[in-house]
XYZ file of N, CA and C in Angstrom:
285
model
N 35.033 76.013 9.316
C 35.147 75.446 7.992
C 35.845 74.086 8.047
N 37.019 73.780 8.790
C 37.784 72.860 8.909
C 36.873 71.700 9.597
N 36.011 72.360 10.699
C 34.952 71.408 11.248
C 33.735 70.699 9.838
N 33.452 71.614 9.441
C 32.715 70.910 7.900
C 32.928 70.139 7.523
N 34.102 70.362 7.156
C 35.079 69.455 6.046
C 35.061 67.752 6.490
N 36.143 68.089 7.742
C 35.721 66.854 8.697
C 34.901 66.282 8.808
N 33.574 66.736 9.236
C 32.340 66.111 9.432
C 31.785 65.583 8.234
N 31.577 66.261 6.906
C 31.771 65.410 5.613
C 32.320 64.580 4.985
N 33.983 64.270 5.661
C 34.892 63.784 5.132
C 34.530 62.343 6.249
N 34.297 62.248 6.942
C 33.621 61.436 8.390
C 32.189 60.587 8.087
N 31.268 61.543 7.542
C 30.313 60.659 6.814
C 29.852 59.983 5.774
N 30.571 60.793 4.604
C 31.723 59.720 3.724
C 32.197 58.226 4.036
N 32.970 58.384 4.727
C 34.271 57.504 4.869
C 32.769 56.479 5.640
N 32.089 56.537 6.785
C 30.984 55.645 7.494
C 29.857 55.055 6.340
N 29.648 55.972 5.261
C 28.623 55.394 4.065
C 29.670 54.563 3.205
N 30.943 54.514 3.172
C 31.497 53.987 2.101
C 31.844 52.501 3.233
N 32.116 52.456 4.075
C 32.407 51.147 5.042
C 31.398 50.436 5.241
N 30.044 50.887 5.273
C 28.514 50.393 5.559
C 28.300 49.740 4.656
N 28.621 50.295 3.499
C 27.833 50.065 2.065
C 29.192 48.916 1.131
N 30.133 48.668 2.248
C 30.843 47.880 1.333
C 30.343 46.337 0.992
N 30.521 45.582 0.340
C 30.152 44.230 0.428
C 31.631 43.345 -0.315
N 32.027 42.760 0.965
C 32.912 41.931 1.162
C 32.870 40.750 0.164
N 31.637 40.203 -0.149
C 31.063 39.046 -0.907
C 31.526 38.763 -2.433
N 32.568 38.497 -2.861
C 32.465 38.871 -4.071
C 31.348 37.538 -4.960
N 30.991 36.834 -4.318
C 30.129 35.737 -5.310
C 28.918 36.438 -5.070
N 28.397 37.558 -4.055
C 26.845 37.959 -3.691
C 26.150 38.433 -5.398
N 25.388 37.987 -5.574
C 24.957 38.566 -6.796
C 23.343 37.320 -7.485
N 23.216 37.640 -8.717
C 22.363 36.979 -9.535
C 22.830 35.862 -10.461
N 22.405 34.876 -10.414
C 23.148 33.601 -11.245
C 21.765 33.381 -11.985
N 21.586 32.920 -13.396
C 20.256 32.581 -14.112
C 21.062 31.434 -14.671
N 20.226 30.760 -15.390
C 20.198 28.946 -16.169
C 20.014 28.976 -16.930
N 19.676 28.233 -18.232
C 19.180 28.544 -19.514
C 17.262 28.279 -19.460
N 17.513 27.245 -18.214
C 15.909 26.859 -17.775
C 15.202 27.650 -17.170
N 15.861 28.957 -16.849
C 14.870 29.980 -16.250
C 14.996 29.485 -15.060
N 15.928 29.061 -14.203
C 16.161 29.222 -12.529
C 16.989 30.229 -12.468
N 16.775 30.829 -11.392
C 17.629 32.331 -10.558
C 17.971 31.519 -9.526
N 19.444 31.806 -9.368
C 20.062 31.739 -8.058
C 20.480 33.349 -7.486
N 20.023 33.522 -6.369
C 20.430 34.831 -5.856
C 21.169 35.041 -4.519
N 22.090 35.477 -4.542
C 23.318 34.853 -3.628
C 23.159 36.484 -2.440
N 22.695 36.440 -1.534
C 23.112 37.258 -0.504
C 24.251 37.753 -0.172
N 24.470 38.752 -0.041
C 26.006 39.225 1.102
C 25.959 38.206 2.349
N 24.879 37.968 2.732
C 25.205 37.684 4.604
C 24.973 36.055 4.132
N 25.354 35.489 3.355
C 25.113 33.550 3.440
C 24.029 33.609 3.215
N 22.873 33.832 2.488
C 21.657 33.832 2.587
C 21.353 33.405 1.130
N 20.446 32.490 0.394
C 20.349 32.489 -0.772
C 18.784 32.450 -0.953
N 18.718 32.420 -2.526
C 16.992 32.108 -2.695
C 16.993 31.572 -4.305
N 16.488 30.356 -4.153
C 16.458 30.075 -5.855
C 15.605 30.167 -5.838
N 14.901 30.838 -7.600
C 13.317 30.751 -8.255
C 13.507 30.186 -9.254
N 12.177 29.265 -9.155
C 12.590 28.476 -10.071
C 10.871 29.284 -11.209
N 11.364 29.264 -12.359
C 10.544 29.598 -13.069
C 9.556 28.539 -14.159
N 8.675 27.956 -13.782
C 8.010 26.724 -14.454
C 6.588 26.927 -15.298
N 7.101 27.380 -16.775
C 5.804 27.914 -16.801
C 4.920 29.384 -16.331
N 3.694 28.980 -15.871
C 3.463 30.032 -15.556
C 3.233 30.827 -13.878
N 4.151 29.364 -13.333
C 3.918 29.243 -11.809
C 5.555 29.826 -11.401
N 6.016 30.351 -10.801
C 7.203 30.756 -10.164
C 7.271 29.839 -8.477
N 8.133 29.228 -8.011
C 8.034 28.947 -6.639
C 10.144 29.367 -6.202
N 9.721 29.265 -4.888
C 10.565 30.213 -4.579
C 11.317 29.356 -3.518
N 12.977 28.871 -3.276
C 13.046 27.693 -2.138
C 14.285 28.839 -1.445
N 14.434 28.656 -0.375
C 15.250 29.847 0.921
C 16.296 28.791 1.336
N 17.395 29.490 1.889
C 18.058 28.857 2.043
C 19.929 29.386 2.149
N 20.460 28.586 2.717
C 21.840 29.488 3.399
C 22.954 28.436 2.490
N 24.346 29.369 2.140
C 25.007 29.188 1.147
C 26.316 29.063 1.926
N 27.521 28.322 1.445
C 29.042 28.309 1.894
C 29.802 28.315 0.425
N 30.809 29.095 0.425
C 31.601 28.634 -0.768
C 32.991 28.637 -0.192
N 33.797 27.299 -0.482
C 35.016 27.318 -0.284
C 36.342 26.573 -1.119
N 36.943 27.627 -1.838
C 37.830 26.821 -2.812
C 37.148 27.179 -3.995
N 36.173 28.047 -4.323
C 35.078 27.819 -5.410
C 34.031 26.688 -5.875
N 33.991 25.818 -4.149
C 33.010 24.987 -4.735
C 31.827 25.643 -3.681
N 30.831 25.266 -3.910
C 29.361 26.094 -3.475
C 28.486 24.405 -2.544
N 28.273 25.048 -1.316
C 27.148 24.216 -1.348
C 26.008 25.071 -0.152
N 24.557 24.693 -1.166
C 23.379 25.111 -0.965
C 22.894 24.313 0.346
N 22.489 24.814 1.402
C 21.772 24.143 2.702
C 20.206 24.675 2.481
N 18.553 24.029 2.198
C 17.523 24.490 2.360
C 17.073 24.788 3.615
N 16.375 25.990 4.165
C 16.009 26.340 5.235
C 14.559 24.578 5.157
N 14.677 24.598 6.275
C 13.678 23.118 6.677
C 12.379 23.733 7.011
N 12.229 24.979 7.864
C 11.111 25.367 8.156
C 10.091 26.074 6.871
N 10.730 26.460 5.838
C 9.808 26.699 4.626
C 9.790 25.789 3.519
N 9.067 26.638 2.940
C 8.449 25.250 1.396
C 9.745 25.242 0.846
N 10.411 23.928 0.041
C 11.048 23.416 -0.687
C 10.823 22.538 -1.704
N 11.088 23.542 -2.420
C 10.435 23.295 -4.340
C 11.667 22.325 -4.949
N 12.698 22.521 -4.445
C 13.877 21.509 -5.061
C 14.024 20.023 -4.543
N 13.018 20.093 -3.240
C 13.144 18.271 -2.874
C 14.293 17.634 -2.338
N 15.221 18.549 -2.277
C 16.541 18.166 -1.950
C 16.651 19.044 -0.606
N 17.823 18.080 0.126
C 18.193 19.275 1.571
C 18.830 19.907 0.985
N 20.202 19.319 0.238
C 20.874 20.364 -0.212
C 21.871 20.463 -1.436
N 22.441 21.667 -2.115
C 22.931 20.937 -3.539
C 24.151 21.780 -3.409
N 25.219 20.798 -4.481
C 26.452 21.112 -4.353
C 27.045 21.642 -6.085
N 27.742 22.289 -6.073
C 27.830 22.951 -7.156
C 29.826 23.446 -7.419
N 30.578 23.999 -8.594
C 31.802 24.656 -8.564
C 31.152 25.793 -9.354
N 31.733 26.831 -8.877
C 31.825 28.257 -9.475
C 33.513 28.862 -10.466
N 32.821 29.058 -11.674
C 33.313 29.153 -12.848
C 33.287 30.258 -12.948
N 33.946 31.215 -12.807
C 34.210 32.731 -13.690
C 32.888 33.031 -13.013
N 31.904 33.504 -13.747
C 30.436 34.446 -13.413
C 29.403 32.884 -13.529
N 29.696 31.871 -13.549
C 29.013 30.846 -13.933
C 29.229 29.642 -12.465
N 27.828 29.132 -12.332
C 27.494 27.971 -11.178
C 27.563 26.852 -11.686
């Protein structure tokens, strides 16, 4: 019984460490223009930009330090923003 316990109390504790996310900015950011910023756990981002009736989609790796943000575009895929890269401050729940 004591072996149970353990072994539950063990795979627990490994799903709750796995499943943590360190990130506290990782999440969904929207605009009033209908762009999504979507912020990865691992530095990873993806803005969509919503235009109409076309959606395009630009990839791309993120740093934040001090609460200011800056966006790096991956070079090897399409880039809908035209820019290498954009710089931004983070406000409460706001970019």
């Amino acid at each position: 019984m004591k072996r149970v316990f353990l072994g539950l109390l063990a795979i627990i504790i490994i799903i709750s460490i796995a499943g943590c996310n360190n990130n506290p900015y990782a999440g969904e950011y929207k605009t009033s223009d209908n762009t999504i910023l979507e912020l990865n756990s691992d530095g990873k981002c993806k803005v969509i930009n919503n235009s109409y009736k076309d959606v395009f989609y630009t990839y791309g790796k993120y740093t934040i330090n001090d609460n200011k943000i800056e966006i790096t575009f991956d070079e090897d895929k399409q880039n809908y923003m035209r820019v290498k890269s954009l710089n931004g401050e983070v406000k409460g729940s706001d970019i």
